[in-house]
CSV table of C-alpha atoms in Angstrom, one decimal:
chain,number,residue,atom,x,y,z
A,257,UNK,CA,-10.8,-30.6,14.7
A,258,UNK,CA,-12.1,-34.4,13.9
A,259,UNK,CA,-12.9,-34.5,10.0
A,260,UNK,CA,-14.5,-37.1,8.3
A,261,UNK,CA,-12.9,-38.6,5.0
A,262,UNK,CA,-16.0,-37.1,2.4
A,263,UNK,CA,-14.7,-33.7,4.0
A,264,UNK,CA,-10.7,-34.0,3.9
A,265,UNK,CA,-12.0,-35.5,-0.1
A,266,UNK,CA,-13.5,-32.2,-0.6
A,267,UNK,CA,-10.7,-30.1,1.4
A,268,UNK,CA,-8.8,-31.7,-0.9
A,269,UNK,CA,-10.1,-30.5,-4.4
A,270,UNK,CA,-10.2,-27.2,-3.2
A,271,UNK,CA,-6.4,-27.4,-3.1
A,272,UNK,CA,-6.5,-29.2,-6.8
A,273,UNK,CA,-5.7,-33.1,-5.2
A,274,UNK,CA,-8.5,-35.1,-7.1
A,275,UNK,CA,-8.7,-38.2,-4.6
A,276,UNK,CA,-12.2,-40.1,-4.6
A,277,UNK,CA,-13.6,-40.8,-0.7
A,278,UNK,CA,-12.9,-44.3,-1.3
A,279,UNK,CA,-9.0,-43.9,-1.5
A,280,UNK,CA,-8.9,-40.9,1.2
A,281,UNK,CA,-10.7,-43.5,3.5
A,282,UNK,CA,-7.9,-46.3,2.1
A,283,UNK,CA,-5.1,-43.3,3.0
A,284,UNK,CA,-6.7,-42.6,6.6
A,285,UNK,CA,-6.8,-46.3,7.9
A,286,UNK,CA,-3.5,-46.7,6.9
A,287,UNK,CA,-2.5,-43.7,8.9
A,288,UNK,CA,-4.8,-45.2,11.7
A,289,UNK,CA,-2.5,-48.2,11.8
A,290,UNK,CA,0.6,-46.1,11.8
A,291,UNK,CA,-0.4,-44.1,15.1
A,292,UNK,CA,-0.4,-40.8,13.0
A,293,UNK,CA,-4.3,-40.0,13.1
A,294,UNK,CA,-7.4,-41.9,15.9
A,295,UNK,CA,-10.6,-42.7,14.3
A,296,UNK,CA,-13.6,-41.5,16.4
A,297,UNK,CA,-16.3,-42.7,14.7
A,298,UNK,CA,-18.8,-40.6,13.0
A,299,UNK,CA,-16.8,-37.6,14.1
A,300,UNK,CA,-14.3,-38.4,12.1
A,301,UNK,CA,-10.6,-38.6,12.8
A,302,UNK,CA,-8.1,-36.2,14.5
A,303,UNK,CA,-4.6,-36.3,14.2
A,304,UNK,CA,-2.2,-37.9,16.9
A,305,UNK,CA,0.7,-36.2,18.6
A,306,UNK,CA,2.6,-38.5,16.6
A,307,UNK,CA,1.1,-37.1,13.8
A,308,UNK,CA,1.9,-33.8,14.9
A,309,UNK,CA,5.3,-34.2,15.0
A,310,UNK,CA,5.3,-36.0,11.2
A,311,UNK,CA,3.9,-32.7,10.1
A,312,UNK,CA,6.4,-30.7,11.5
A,313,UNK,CA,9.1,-32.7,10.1
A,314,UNK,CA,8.4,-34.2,6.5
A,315,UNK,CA,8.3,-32.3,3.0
A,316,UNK,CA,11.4,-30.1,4.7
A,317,UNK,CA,11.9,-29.4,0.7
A,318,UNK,CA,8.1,-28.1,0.9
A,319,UNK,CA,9.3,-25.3,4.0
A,320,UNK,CA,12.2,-23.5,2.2
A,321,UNK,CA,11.6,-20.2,1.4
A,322,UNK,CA,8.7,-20.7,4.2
A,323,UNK,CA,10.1,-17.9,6.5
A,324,UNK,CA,9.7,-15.4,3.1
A,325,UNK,CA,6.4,-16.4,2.5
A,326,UNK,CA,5.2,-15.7,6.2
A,327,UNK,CA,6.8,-12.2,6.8
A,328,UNK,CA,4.4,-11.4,3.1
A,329,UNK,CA,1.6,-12.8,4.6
A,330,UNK,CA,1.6,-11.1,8.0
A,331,UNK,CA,3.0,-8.0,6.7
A,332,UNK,CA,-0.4,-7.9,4.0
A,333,UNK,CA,-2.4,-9.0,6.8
A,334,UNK,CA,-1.3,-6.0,9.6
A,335,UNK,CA,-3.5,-3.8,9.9
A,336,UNK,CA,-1.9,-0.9,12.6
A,337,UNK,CA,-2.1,2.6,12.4
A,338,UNK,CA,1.3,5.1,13.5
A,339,UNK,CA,-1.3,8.1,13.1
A,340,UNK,CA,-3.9,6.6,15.5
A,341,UNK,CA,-1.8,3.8,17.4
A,342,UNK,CA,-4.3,1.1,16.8
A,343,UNK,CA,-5.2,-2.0,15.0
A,344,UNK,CA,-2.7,-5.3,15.1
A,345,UNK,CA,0.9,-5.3,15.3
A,346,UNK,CA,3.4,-8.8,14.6
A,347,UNK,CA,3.8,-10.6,18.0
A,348,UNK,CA,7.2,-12.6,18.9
A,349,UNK,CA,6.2,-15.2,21.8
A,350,UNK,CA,8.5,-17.2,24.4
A,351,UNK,CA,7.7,-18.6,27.0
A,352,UNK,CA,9.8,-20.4,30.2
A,353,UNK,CA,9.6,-21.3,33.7
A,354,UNK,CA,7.5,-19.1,35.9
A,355,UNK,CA,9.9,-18.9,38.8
A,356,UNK,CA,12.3,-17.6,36.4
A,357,UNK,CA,10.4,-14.6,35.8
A,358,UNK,CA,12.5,-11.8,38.3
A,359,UNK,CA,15.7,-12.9,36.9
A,360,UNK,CA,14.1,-13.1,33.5
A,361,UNK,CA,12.7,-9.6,33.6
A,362,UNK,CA,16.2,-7.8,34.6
A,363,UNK,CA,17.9,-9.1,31.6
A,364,UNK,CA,14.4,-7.9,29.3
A,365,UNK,CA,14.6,-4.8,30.6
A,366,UNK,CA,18.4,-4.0,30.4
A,367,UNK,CA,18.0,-5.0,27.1
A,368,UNK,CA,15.5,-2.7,26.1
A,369,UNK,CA,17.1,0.2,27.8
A,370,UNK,CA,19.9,-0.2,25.8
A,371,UNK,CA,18.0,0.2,22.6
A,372,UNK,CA,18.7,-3.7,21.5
A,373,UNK,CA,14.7,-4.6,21.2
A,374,UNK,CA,12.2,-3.4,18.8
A,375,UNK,CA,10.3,-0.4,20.4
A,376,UNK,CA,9.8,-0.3,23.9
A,377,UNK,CA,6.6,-2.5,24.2
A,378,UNK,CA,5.6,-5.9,25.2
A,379,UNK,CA,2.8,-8.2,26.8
A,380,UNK,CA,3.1,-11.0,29.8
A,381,UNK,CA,0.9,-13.9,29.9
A,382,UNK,CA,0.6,-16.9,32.8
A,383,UNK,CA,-0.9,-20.6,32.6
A,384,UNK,CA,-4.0,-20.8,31.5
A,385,UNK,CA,-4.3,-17.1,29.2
A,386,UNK,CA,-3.5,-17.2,25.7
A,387,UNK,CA,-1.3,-15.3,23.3
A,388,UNK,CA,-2.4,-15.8,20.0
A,389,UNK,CA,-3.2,-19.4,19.3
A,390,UNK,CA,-1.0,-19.9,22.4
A,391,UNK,CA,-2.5,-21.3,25.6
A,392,UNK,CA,0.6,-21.1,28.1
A,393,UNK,CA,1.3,-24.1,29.9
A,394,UNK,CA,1.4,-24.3,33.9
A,395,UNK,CA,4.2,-23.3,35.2
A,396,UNK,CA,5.1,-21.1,32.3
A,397,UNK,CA,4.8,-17.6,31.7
A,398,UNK,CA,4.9,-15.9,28.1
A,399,UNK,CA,6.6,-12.8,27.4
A,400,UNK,CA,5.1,-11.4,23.3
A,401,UNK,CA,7.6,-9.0,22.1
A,402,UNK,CA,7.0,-6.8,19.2
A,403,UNK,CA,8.4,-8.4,15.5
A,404,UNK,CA,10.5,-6.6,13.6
A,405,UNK,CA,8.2,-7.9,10.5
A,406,UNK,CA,6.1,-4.7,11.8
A,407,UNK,CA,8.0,-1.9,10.1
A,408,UNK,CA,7.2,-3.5,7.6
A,409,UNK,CA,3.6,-3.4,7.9
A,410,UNK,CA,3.6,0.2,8.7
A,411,UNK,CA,6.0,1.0,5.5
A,412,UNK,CA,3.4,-1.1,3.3
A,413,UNK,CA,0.4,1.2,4.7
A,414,UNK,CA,2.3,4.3,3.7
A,415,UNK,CA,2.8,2.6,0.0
A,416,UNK,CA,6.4,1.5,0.5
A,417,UNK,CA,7.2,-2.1,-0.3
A,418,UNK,CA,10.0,-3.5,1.8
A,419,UNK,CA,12.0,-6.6,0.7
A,420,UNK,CA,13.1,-8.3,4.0
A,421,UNK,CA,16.6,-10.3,2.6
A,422,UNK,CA,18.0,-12.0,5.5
A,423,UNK,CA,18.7,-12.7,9.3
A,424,UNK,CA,21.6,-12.5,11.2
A,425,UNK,CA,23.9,-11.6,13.6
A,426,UNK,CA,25.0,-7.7,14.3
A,427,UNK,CA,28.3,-7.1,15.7
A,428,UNK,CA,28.4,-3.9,18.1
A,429,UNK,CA,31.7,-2.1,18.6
A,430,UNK,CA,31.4,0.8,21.3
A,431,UNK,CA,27.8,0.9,20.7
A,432,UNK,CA,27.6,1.0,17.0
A,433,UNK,CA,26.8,-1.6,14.3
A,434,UNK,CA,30.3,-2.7,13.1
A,435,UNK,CA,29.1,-5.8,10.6
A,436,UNK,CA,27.3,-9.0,10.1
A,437,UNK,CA,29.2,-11.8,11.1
A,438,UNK,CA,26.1,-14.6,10.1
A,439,UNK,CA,23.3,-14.3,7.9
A,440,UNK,CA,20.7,-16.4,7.0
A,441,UNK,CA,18.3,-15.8,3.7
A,442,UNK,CA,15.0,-15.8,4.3
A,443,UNK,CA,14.2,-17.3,1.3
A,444,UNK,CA,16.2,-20.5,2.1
A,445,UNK,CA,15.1,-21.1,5.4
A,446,UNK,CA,12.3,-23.2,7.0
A,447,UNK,CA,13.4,-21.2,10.5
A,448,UNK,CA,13.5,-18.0,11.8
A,449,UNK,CA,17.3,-17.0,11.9
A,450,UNK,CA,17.2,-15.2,15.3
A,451,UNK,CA,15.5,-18.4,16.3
A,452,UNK,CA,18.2,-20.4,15.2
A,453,UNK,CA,21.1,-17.8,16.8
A,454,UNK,CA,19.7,-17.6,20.4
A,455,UNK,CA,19.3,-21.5,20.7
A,456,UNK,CA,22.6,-21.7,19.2
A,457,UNK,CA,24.2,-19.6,22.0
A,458,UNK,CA,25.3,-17.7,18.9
A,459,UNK,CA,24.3,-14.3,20.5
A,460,UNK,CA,26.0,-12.1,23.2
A,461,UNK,CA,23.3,-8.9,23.9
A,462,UNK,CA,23.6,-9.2,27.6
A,463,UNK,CA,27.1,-7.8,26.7
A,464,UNK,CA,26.2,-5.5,24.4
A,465,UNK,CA,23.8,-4.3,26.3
A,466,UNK,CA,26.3,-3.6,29.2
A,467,UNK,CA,29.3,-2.7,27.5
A,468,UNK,CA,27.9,-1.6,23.5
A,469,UNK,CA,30.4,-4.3,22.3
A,470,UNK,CA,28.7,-7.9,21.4
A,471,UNK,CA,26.7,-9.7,18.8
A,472,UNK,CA,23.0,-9.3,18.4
A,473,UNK,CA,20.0,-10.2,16.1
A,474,UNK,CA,19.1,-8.0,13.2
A,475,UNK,CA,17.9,-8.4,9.7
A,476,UNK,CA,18.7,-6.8,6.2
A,477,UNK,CA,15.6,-4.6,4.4
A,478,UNK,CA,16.0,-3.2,1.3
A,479,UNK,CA,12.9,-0.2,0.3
A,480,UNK,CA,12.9,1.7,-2.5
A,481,UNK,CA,15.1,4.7,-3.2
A,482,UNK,CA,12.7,7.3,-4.0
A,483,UNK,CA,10.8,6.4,-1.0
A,484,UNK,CA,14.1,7.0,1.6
A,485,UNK,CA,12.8,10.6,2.7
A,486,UNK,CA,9.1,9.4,3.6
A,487,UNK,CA,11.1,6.3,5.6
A,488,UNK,CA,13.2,8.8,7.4
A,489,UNK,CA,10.3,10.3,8.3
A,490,UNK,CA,7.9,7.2,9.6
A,491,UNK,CA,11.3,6.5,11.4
A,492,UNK,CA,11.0,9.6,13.6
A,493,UNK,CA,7.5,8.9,13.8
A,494,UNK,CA,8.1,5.5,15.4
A,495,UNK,CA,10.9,6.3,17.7
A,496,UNK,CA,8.8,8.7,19.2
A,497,UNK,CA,5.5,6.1,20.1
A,498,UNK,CA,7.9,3.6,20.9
A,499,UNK,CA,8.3,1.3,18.0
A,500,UNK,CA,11.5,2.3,16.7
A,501,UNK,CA,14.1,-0.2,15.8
A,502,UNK,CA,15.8,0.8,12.3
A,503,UNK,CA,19.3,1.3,13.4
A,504,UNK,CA,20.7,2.5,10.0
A,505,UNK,CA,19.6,3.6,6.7
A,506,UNK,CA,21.9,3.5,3.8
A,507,UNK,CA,22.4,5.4,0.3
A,508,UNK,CA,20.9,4.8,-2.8
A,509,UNK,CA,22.5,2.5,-4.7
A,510,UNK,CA,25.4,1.8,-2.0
A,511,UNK,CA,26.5,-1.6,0.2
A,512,UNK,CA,25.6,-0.8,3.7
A,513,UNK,CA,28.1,-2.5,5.5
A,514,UNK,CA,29.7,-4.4,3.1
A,515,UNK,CA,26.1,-5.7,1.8
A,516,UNK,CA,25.3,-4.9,-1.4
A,517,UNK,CA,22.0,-3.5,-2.2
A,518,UNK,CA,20.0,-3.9,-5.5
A,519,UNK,CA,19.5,-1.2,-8.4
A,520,UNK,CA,16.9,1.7,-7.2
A,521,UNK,CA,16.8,0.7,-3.3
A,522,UNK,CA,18.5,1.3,-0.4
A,523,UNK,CA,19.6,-0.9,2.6
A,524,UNK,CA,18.1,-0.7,6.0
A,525,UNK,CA,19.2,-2.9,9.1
A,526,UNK,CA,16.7,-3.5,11.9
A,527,UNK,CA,17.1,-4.7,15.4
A,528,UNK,CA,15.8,-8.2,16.0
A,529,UNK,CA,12.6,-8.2,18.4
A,530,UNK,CA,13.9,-11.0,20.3
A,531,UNK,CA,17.0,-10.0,21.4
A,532,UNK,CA,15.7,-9.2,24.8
A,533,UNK,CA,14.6,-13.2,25.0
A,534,UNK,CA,18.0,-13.5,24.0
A,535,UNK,CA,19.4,-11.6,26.8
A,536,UNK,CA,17.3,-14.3,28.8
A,537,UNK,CA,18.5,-17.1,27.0
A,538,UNK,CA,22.4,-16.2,27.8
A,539,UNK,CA,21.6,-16.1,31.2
A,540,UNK,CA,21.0,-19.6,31.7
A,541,UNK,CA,17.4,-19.8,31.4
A,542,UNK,CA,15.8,-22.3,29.0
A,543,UNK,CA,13.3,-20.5,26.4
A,544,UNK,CA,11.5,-21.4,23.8
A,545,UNK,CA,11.1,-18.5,20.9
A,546,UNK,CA,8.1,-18.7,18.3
A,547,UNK,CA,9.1,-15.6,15.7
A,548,UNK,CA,6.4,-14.2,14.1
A,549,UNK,CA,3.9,-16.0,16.2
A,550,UNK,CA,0.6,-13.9,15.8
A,551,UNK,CA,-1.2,-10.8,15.0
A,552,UNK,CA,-1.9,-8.9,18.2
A,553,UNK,CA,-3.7,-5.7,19.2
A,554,UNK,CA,-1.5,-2.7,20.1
A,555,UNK,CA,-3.5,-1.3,22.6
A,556,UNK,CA,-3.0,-4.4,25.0
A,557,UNK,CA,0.9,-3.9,25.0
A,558,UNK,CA,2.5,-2.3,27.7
A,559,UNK,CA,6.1,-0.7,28.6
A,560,UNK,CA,8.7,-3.0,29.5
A,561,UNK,CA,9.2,-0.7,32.9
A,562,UNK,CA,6.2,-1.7,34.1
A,563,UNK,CA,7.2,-5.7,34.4
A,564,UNK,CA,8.9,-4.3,37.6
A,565,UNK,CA,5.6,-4.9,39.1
A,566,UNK,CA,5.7,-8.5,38.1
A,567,UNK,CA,8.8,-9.2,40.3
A,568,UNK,CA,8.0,-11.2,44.0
């Protein structure tokens, strides 16, 4: 919203920048000049698309390890229950062209039938509704699939810390995770990996889907050894409501497939929540993926067998 410069002075000093109002007011008329913010008068200034997009693309130094840092925050901020299937889970969102949806919706759900998404639930949005901070565009639709950030959330209720090491891609041999053929840390990254993969046209799930050979997303976890029982046993839970995704729990101690674990944990590889976007991507329709978008209450998802409704 429109701030005017004795604010941003004292937004400022909160986050230890000790700039007088005289040289934030220099600062913003330069940045009038340059197109990157409009003055409106007493209301202040707001900042120009232009501005925007300077955001998004300086201090790129500032953004590594920025993917880390986000899965900590959401995964402290979650607040859902397995026991009582409520509170907020981690939303994925992507969105593309409306008229795309019945094609888009076959390739979502073949996905998810073959156990490549995380869980069995997901949410639809159309122009005007929003998703998150998200107000879709017309001529869009969204599609919020469930983050794979969330086991981690639930783990961290039940007093197990996961560390979430990297991104990548999963190859499938006759149904079964064979190895990682791509990974990306999170801790070095200013982008979600799967992101990165599906935009790519890195990924093949439409074919693993249909013949259990291809390359999906997943990511690396690593929990602590002495808490592998209790995790065995939230993993049953989850499958069972519809949120599972672990595909494989290692041993203590022991590289799970060919990835080397640290001292006292054990490895754990997830499926990637947007593989059935993916799916939809391969297909020849455009997306555009937002990992980790937002928190989102459980209780408005839905099962991804009742998008058949959504078909003309």
């Amino acid at each position: 919203k429109p701030l005017g410069g004795t604010r941003i002075a004292q937004k400022l000093q909160e986050f230890g920048y000790d700039l007088s109002q005289r040289t934030v007011r220099y600062y913003l008329k330069r940045m009038d000049r340059d197109g990157l913010t409009q003055n409106l008068g007493k209301r202040g200034r707001k900042i120009t698309p232009k501005g925007e997009e300077e955001l998004n693309n300086s201090f790129v130094i500032d953004k590594v390890g920025f993917v880390a840092s986000k899965i900590d925050a959401l995964t402290y901020q979650m607040n859902f229950s397995h026991r009582k299937l409520q509170g907020k889970i981690i939303l994925n969102v992507s969105t593309f062209n409306r008229g795309e949806l019945p094609k888009a919706i076959h390739h979502i759900q073949s996905t998810f039938r073959a156990g490549l998404g995380m869980g069995r639930f997901l949410v639809i949005g159309f122009p005007g509704e929003k998703m998150g901070d998200l107000t879709i565009e017309e001529g869009k639709v969204a599609i919020g699939t469930v983050c794979s950030v969330t086991l981690n959330g639930v783990l961290l209720k039940e007093g197990i810390h996961t560390t979430s090491r990297f991104g990548g891609l999963l190859e499938l041999f006759k149904g079964r995770p064979l190895r990682f053929t791509e990974i990306i840390n999170y801790d070095g990254s200013s982008l979600d990996p799967l992101e990165i993969f599906i935009k790519g046209g890195m990924t093949s799930v439409r074919e693993a889907a249909l013949t259990g050979n291809g390359k999906i997303g997943a990511s690396f976890r690593e929990v602590p050894s002495v808490a592998i029982q209790k995790v065995e046993k939230i993993r049953k839970k989850l499958d069972k409501i519809g949120l599972g995704g672990i595909l494989i729990i290692g041993k203590p101690n022991r590289p799970l497939l060919d990835i080397p674990v640290s001292e006292g944990r054990v490895g754990m590889i997830v499926t990637g929540g947007l593989n059935p976007l993916a799916a939809v991507e391969e297909s020849g329709i455009d997306t555009e993926n937002i990992a980790m978008k937002t928190l989102f209450e459980f209780d408005r998802l839905m099962p991804f067998w009742e998008l058949k409704k959504y078909i003309e």
